[in-house]
Coordinates of C-alpha atoms in Angstrom, one line a residue:
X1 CA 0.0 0.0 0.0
X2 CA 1.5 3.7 -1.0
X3 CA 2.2 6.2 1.9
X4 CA -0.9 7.7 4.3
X5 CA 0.1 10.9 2.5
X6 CA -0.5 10.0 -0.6
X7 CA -3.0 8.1 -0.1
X8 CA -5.0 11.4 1.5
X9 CA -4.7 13.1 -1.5
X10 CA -5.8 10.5 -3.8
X11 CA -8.5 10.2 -1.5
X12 CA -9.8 13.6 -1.4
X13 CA -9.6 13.4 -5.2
X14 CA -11.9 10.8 -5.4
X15 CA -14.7 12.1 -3.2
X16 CA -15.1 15.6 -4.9
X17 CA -15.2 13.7 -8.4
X18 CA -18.1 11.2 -7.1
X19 CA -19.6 14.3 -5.0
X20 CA -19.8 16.0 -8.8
X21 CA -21.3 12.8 -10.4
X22 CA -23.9 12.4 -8.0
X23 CA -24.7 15.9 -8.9
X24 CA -24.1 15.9 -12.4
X25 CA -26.3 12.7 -12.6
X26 CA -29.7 14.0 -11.2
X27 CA -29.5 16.8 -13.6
X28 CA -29.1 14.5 -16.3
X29 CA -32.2 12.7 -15.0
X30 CA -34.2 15.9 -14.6
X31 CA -33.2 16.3 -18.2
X32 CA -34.9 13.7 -19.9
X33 CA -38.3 14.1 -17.8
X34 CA -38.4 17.9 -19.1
X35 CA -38.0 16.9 -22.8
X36 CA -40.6 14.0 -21.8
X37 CA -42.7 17.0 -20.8
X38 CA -42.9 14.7 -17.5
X39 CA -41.4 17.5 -14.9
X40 CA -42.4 21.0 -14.5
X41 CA -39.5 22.6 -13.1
X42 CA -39.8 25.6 -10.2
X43 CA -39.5 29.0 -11.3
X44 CA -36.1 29.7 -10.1
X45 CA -35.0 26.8 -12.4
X46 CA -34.6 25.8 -16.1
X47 CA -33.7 23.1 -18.1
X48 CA -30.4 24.9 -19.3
X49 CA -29.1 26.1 -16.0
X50 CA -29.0 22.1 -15.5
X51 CA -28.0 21.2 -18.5
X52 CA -24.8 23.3 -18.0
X53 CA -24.7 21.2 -15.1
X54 CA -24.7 18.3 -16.4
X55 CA -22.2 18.9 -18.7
X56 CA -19.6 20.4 -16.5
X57 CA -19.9 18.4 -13.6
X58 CA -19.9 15.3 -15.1
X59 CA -17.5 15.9 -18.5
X60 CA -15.1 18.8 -16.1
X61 CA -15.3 17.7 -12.9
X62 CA -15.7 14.2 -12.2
X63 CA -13.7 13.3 -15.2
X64 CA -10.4 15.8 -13.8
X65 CA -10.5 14.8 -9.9
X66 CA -11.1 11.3 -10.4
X67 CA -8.2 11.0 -13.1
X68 CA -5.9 13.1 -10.3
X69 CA -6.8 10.5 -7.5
X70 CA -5.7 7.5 -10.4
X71 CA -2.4 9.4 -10.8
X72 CA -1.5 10.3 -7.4
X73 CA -2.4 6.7 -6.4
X74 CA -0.1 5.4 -9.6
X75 CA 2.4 7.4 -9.8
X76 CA 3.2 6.7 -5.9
X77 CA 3.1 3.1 -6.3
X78 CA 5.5 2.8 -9.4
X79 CA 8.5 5.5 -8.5
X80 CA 7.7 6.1 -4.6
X81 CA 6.4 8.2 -2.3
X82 CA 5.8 11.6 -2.5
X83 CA 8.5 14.3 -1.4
X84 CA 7.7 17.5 0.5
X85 CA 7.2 19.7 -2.8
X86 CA 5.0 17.6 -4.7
X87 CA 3.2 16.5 -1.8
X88 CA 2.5 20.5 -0.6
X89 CA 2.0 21.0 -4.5
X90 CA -0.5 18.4 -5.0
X91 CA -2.8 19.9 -2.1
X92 CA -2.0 23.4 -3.5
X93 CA -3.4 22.5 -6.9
X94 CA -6.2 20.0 -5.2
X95 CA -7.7 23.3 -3.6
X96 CA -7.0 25.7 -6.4
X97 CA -9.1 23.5 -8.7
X98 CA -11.4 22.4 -5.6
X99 CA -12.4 26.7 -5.7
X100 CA -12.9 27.2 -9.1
X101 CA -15.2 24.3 -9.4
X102 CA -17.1 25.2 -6.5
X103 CA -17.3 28.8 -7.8
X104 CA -18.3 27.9 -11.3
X105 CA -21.3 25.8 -10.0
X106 CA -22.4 28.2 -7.7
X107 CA -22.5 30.9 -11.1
X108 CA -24.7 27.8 -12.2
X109 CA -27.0 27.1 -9.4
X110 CA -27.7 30.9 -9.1
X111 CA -29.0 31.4 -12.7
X112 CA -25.6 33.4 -13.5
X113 CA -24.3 30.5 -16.3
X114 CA -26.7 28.9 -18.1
X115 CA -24.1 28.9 -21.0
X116 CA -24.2 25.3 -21.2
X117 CA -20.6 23.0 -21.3
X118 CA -19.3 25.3 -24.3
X119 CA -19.8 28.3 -22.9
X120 CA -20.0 29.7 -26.2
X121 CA -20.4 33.0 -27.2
X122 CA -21.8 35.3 -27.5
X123 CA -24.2 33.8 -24.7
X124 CA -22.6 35.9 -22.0
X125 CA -21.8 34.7 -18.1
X126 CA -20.8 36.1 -15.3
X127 CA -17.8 37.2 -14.6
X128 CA -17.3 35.1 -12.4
X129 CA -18.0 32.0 -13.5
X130 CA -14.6 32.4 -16.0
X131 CA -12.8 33.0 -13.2
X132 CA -14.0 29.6 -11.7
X133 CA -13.4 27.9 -14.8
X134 CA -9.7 29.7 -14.9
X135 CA -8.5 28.5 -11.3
X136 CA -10.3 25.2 -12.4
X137 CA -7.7 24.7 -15.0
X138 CA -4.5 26.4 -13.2
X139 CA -5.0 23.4 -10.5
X140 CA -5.1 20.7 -12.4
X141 CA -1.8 22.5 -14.0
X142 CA -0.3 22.9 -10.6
X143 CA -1.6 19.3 -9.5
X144 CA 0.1 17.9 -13.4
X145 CA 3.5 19.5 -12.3
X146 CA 3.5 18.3 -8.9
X147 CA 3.4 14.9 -10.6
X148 CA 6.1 15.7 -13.2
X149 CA 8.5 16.8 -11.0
X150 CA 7.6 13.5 -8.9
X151 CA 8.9 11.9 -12.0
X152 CA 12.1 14.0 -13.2
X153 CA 13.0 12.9 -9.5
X154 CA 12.6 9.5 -10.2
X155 CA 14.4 10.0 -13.5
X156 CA 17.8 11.6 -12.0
X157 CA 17.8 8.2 -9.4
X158 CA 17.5 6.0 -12.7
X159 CA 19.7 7.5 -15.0
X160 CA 19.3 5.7 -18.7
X161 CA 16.5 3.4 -17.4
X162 CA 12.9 3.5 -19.0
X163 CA 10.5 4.6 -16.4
X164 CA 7.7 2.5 -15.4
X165 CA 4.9 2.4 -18.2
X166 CA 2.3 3.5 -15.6
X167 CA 4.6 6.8 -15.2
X168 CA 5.5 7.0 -19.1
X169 CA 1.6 6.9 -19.5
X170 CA 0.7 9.2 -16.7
X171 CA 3.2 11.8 -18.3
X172 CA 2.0 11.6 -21.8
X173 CA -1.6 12.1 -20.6
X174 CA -0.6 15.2 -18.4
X175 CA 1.5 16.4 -21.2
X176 CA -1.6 16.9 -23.8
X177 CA -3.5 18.2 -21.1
X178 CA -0.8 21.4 -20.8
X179 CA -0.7 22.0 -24.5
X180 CA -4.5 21.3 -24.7
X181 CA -5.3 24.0 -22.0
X182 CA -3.3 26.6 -23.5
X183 CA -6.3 27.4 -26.1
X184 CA -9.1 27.7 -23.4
X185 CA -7.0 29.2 -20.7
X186 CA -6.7 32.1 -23.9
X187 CA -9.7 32.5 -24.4
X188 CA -11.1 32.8 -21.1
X189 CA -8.4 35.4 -19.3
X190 CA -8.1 37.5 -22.5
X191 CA -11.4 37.4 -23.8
X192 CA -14.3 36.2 -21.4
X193 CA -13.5 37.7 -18.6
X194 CA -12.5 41.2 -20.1
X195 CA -16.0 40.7 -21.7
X196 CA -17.8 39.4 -19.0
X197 CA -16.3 42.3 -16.3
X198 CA -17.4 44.6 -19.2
X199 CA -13.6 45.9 -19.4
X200 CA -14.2 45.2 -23.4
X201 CA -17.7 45.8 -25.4
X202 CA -17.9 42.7 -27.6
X203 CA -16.1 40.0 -28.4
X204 CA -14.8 37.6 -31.4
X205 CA -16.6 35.0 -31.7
X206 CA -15.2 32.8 -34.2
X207 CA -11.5 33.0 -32.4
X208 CA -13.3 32.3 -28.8
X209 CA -14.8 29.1 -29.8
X210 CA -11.8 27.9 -32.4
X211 CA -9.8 28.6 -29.0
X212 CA -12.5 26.5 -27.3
X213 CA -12.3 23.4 -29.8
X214 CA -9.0 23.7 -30.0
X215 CA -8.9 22.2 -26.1
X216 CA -12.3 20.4 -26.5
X217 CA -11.1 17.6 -28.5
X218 CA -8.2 16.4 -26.9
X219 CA -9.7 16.9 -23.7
X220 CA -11.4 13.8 -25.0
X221 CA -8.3 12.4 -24.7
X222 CA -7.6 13.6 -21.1
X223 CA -10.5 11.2 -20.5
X224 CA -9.9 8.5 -22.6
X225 CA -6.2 7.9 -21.7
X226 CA -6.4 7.0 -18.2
X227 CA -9.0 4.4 -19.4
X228 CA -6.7 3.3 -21.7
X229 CA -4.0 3.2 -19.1
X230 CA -6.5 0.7 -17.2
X231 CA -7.0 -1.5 -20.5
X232 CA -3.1 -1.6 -21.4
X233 CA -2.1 -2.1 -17.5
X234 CA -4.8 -3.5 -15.5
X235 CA -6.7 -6.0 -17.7
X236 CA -3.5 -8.0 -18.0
X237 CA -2.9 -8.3 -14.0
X238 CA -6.3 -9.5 -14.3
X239 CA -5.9 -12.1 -17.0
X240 CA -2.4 -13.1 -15.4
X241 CA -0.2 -12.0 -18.4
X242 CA 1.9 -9.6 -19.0
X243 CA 1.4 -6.0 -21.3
X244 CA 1.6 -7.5 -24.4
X245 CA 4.0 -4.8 -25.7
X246 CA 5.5 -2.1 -23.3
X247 CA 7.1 -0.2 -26.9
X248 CA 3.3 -0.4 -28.8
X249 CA 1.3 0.8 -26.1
X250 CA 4.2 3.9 -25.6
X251 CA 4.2 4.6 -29.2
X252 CA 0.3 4.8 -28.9
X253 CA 0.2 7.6 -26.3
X254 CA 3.2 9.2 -27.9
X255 CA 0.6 9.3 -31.5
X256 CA -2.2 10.9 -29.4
X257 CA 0.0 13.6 -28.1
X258 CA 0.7 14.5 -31.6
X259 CA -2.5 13.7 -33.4
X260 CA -5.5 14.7 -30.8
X261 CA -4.6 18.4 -30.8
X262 CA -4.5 20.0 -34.3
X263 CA -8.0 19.1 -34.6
X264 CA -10.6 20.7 -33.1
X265 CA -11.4 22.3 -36.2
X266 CA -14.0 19.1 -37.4
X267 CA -15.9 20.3 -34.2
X268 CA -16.5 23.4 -36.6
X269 CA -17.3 22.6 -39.9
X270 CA -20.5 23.9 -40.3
X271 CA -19.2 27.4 -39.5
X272 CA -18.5 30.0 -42.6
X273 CA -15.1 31.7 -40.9
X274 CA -12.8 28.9 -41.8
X275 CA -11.9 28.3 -44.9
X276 CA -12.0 24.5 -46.4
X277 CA -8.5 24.1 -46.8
X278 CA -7.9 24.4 -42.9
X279 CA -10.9 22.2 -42.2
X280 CA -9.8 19.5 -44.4
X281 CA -6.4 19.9 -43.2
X282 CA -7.6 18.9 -39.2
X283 CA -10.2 15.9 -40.6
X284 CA -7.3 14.5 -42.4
X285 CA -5.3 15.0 -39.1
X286 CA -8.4 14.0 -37.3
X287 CA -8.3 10.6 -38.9
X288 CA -4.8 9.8 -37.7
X289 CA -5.9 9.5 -33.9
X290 CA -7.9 6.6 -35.9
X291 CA -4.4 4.9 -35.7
X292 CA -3.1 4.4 -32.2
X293 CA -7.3 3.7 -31.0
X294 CA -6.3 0.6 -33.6
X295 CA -3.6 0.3 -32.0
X296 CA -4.6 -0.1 -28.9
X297 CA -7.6 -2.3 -30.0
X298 CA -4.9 -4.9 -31.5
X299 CA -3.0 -5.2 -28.2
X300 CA -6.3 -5.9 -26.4
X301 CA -7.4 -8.9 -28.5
X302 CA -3.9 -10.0 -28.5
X303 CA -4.1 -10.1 -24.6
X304 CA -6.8 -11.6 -24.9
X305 CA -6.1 -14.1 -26.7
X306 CA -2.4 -14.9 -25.3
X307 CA -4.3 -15.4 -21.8
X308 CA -7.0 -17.9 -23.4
X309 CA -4.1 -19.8 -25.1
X310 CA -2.6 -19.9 -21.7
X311 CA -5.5 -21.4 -19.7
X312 CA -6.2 -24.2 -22.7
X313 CA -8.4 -22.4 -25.2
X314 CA -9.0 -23.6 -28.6
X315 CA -10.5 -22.3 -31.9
X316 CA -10.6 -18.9 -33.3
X317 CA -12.6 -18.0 -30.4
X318 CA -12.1 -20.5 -27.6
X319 CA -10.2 -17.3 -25.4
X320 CA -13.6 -15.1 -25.1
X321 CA -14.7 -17.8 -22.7
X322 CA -11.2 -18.0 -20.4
X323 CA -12.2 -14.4 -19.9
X324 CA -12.8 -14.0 -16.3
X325 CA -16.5 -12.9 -16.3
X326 CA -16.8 -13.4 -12.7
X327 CA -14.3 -10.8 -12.1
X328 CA -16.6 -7.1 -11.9
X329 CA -13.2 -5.6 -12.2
X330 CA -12.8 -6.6 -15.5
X331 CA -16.0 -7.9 -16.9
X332 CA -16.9 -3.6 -16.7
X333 CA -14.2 -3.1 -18.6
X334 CA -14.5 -5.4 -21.2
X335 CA -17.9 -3.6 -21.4
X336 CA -16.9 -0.5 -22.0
X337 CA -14.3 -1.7 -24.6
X338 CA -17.3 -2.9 -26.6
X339 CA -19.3 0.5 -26.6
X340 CA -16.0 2.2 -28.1
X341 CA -16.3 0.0 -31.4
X342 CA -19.7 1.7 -32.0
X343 CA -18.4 4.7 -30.3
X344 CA -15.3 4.9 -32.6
X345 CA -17.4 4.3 -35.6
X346 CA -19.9 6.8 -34.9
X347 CA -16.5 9.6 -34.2
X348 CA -15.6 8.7 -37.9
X349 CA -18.7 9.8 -38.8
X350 CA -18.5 13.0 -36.8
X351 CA -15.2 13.8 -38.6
X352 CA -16.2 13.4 -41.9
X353 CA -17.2 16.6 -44.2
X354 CA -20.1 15.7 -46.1
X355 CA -21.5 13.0 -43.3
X356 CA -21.1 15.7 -40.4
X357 CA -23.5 18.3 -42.4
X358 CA -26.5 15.8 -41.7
X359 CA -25.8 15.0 -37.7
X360 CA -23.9 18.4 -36.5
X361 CA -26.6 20.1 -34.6
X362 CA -28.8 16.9 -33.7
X363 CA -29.4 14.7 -31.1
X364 CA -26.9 12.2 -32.9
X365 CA -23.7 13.9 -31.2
X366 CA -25.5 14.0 -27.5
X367 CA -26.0 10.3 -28.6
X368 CA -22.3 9.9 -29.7
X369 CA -20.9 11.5 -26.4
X370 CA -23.0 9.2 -24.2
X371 CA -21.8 6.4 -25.8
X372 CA -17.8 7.5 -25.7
X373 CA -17.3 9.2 -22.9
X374 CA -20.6 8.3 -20.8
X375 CA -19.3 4.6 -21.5
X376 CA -16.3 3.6 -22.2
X377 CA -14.2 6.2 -20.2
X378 CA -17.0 6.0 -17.0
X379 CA -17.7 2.6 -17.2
X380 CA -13.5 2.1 -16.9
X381 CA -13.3 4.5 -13.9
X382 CA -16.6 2.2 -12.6
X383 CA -14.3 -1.1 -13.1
X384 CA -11.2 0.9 -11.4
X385 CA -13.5 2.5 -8.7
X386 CA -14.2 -1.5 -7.4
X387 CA -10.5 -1.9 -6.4
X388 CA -9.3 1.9 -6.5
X389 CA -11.2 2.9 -2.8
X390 CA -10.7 -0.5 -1.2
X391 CA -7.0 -0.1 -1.9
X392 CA -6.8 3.7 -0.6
X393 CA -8.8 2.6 2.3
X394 CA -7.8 -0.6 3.3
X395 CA -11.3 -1.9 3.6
X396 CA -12.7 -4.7 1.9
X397 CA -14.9 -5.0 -1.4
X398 CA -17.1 -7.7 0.0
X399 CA -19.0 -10.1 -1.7
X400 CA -22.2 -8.3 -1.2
X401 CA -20.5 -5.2 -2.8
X402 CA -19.5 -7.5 -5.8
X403 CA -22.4 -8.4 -6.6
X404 CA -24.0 -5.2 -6.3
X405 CA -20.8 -3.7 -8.5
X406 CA -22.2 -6.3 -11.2
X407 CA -26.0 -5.3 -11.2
X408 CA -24.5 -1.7 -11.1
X409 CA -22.7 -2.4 -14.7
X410 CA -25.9 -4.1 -16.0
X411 CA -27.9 -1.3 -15.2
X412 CA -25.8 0.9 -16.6
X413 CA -25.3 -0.6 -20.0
X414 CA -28.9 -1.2 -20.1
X415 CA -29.5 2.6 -20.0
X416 CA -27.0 3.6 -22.0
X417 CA -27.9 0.9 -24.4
X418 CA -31.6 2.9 -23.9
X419 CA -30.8 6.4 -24.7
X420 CA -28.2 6.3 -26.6
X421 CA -29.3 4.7 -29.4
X422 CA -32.7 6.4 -29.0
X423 CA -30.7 9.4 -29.2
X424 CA -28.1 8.6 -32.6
X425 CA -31.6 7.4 -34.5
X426 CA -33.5 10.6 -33.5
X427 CA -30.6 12.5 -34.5
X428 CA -30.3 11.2 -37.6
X429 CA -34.1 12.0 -38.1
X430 CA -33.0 15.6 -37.5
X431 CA -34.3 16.1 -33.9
X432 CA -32.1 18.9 -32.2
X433 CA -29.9 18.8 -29.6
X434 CA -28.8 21.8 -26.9
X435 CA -32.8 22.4 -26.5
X436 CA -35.7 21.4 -24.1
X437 CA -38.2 22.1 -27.2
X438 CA -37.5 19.3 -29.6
X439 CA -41.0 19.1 -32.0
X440 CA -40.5 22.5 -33.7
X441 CA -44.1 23.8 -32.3
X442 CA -45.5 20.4 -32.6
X443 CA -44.9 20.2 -35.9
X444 CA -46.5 17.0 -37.7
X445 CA -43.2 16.5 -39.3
X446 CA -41.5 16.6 -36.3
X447 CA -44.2 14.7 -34.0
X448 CA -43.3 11.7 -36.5
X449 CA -39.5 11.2 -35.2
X450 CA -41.3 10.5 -31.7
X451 CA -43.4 7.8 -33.1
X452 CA -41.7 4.7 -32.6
X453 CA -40.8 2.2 -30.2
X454 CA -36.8 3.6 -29.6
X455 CA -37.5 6.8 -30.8
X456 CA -39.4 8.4 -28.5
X457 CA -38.7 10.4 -25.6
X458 CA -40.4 7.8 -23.4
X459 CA -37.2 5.3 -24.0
X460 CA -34.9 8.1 -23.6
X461 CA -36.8 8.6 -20.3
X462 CA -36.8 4.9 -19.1
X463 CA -32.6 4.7 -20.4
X464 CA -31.7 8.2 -18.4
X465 CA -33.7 6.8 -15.3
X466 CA -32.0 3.2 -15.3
X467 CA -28.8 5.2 -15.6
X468 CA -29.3 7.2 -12.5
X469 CA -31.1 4.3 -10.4
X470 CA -27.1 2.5 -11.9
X471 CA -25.4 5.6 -10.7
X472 CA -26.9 5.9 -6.8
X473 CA -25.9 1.9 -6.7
X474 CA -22.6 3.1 -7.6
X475 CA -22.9 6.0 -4.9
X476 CA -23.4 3.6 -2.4
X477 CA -20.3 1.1 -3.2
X478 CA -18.3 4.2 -3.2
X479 CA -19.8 5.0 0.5
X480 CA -19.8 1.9 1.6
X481 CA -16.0 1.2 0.8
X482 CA -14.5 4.4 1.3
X483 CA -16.3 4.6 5.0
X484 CA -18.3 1.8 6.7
X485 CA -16.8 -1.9 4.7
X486 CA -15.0 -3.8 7.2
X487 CA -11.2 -3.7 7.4
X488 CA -9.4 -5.9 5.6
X489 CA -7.0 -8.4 7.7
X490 CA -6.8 -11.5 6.3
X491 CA -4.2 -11.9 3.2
X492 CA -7.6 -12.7 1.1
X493 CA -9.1 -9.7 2.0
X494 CA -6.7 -7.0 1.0
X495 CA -7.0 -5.2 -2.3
X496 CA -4.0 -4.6 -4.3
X497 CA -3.3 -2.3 -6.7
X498 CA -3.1 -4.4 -9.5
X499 CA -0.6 -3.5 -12.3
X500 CA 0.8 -5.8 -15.2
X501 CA 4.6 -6.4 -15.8
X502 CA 5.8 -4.6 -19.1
X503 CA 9.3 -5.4 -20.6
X504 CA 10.2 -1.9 -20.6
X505 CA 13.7 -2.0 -21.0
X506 CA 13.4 -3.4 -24.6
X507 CA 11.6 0.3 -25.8
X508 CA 13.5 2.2 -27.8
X509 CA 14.9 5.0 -25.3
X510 CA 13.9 7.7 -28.3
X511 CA 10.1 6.8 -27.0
X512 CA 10.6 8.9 -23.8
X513 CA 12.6 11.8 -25.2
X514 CA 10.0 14.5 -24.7
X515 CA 11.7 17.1 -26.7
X516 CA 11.2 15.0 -29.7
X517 CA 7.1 14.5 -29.3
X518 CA 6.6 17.9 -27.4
X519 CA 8.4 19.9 -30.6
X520 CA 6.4 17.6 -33.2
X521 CA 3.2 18.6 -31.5
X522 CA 3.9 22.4 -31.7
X523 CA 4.7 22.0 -35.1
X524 CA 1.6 19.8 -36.2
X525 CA -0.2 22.7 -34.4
X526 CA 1.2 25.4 -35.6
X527 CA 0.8 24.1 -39.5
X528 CA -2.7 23.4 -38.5
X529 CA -3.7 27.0 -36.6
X530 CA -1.4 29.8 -37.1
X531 CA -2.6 31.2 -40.8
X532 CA -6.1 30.3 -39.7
X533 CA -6.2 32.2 -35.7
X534 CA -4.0 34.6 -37.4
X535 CA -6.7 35.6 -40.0
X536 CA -9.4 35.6 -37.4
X537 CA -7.8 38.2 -35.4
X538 CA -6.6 40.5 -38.3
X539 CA -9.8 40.0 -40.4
X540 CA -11.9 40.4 -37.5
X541 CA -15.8 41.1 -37.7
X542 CA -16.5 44.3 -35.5
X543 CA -17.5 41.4 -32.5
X544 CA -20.2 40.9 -30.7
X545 CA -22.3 41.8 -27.4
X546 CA -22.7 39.7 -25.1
X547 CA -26.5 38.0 -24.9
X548 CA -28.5 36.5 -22.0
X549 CA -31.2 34.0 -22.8
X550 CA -32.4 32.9 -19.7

């Protein structure tokens, strides 16, 4: 078990990121009831005030602390226990991003940011709420170089030697997430909040929300890494062999860093400010993070299958039954895998030029975010949740909460199974998205999308209240293990952190030179953004005022 001071901040970490799902998940079930026209809400409330919720709490919030606690906890076990600095620094950046969140959903609650997760303009916030989102983002920095300079320690100890792949991963993940924030951290301090503080009149619209996207894609990644961590790491300590290959699944992260950035411009292509060429240019790049998800995929089947052969299986298939289905750990992982293939397929789509015109503003992207991140990233930290508290806590996961960990998964891939696909085949109808009104006046056309058996807001209904009945199961294992399971004494009993061997030392040593991927990424991004940002701000349109819907 790591140190009882790193295991407090891992902790803490933990319990703020399942505090925000809890609230992020009752406004995602008060969400489907209004667009049921099943819930009246009270005056001092609206459907986008907790929608904004939603978003943030769940896709910001839970998502950032929960990936911190996973870190803290990793990166402890591989190189060793904290020192003074990056323990004082992890609490400094803890807090930091502990006040802007709590600042930022207080702007929400109060009816002063109903700007949804985008916060784009020129729907206008307060103040305020920028500056929450701001000190949001300069934690998790502080927090991300607490843990890098836990790992240039461990690198001066072990001159030449590759560093644990939990580390290399960790690092890579924390690495995109700098670059990443650069573009919304610009934004927000040097246009928002001047606008919002009414220190500037308008503001540009077409640079805020390029800035935005430019962030909002690979923060996709932010999520999706530590899952992948769990994939390439844990599900081989679970099927008792080893990572398949320590230099692929490197090389992998190393791709992401480099191709998940210069992108966010296929979250845009509907807009008239940028021109083709530079829209092409990021789909193109967009379709090179296609390469290390195969990647990725290719090592898990191959794990897969070298554990079947292992334990005696035959055929083509013979491993998918070795697999240990028993095991919650893993059997919610191997679940969330499966949604990415749909999920993956449905990204391409997204991506593409002619194929996003028909989906872009429908319920078909609410539909493909459910089933990506709503899945296979929370469905990951679900399987890693089972074994993550017990082992920071040193209580048991009993057998009670096993099987309440499996009816918990169920559940939740019964919902999602639900709503999402309720959701993609009402999008592709052309029902909206971002809007409590979805039958265009009641429409005849419109009332037809809501005809059938899926498609219907009933069955979105029924999936978003499965989900939430799945997520308070999952509040209570988290309360349960974190506070009142019994101890665990026995041998049996104890939960260990459960991390697969890699031959490391055969990677190439150029896979952890930084320099290399950090410069390659600043180029790819600057090829991909500077003519285009550069043109928005000299060819500006005379901005805009800020608006207030709500």
């Amino acid at each position: 078990m790591i140190a009882a001071q790193d295991r407090k901040i891992a902790i803490w970490n933990i319990g703020v990121a399942y505090i925000a799902f809890l609230i992020g998940t009752l406004c995602g079930l008060l969400q489907v009831f209004i667009r049921n026209d099943a819930l009246q809400l009270p005056a001092w409330l609206d459907y986008y005030q907790i929608l904004t919720a939603h978003g943030v709490l769940l896709a910001l919030i839970y998502t950032a602390f929960f990936i911190f606690g996973f870190f803290v906890t990793g990166m402890s076990k591989t190189l060793g226990t904290f020192g003074p600095k990056v323990w004082l620094f992890s609490w400094i950046g803890f807090w930091v991003t502990l006040i802007g969140t709590v600042m930022a959903t207080v702007m929400i609650v109060i009816g002063e940011a109903s700007v949804l997760y985008t916060f784009y303009a020129p729907l206008k916030a307060s103040g305020w709420y920028y500056v929450g989102l701001a000190l949001y983002v300069v934690g998790t920095w502080i927090s991300s170089f607490a843990l890098i300079g836990h790992y240039l320690v461990w690198r001066k100890k072990h001159k030449g030697e590759m560093s644990p792949l939990f580390a290399f991963m960790t690092i890579a993940t924390l690495v995109l997430w700098l670059i990443a924030c650069l573009g919304v951290v610009a934004t927000v301090l040097f246009q928002y909040i001047p606008w919002a503080f009414g220190w500037t009149d308008t503001i540009n619209v077409e640079l805020s929300r390029s800035l935005f996207w430019y962030f909002g894609h690979p923060l996709v990644y932010f999520w999706l890494l530590p899952a992948y961590m769990a994939w390439y790491l844990i599900v081989p300590k679970l099927l008792g062999v080893k990572v398949f290959s320590d230099s692929l699944a490197r090389l992998s992260f190393v791709l992401f860093i480099l191709f998940s950035i210069p992108v966010g411009f296929h979250h845009q292509l509907t807009e008239p400010g940028i021109s083709n060429f530079w829209k092409f240019l990021q789909v193109v790049l967009t379709f090179m993070v296609i390469v290390p998800s195969l990647m990725t995929a290719f090592s898990m089947f191959a794990t897969f299958e070298t554990s079947g052969r292992k334990k005696g299986a035959k055929g083509l298939f013979g491993w998918f039954k070795m697999l240990p289905w028993k095991d919650v750990r893993f059997t919610s992982i191997f679940i969330a895998m499966a949604f990415f293939i749909p999920g993956g397929a449905g990204g391409i789509i997204n991506a593409s030029f002619q194929l996003n015109e028909v989906v872009h503003n429908t319920l078909w992207i609410v539909g493909h975010f459910h089933i990506t991140v709503g899945t296979p990233v929370a469905m990951t930290f679900m399987g890693m949740t089972f074994w993550l508290i017990p082992y920071l806590t040193g209580r048991q996961f009993t057998k009670s909460m096993q099987t309440l960990g499996f009816v918990q998964i169920i559940t939740w891939t019964i919902g999602m199974l639900l709503m999402s696909t309720a959701q993609h085949i009402l999008g592709l109808l052309g029902a909206p998205r971002r809007t409590a009104y979805s039958a265009y006046n009641n429409h005849p056309s419109a009332l037809e999308w809501f005809d059938g058996i899926v498609t219907s807001h009933v069955t979105m209904a029924i999936g978003g209240s499965i989900l939430f009945l799945s997520a308070m199961i999952l509040i209570y294992i988290v309360v349960m293990t974190m506070f009142l399971s019994p101890k665990a004494v026995k041998p049996e009993d104890i939960i260990e952190f459960p991390l697969a061997e890699s031959d490391r030392e055969s990677s190439p040593k150029f896979l952890e030179n930084w320099k290399i991927w950090i410069g390659i990424a600043f180029a790819l991004i600057f090829i991909a953004y500077a003519i285009p940002l550069s043109s928005m701000i000299q060819h500006a349109p005379p901005g805009s005022e800020g608006f207030k819907t709500w």
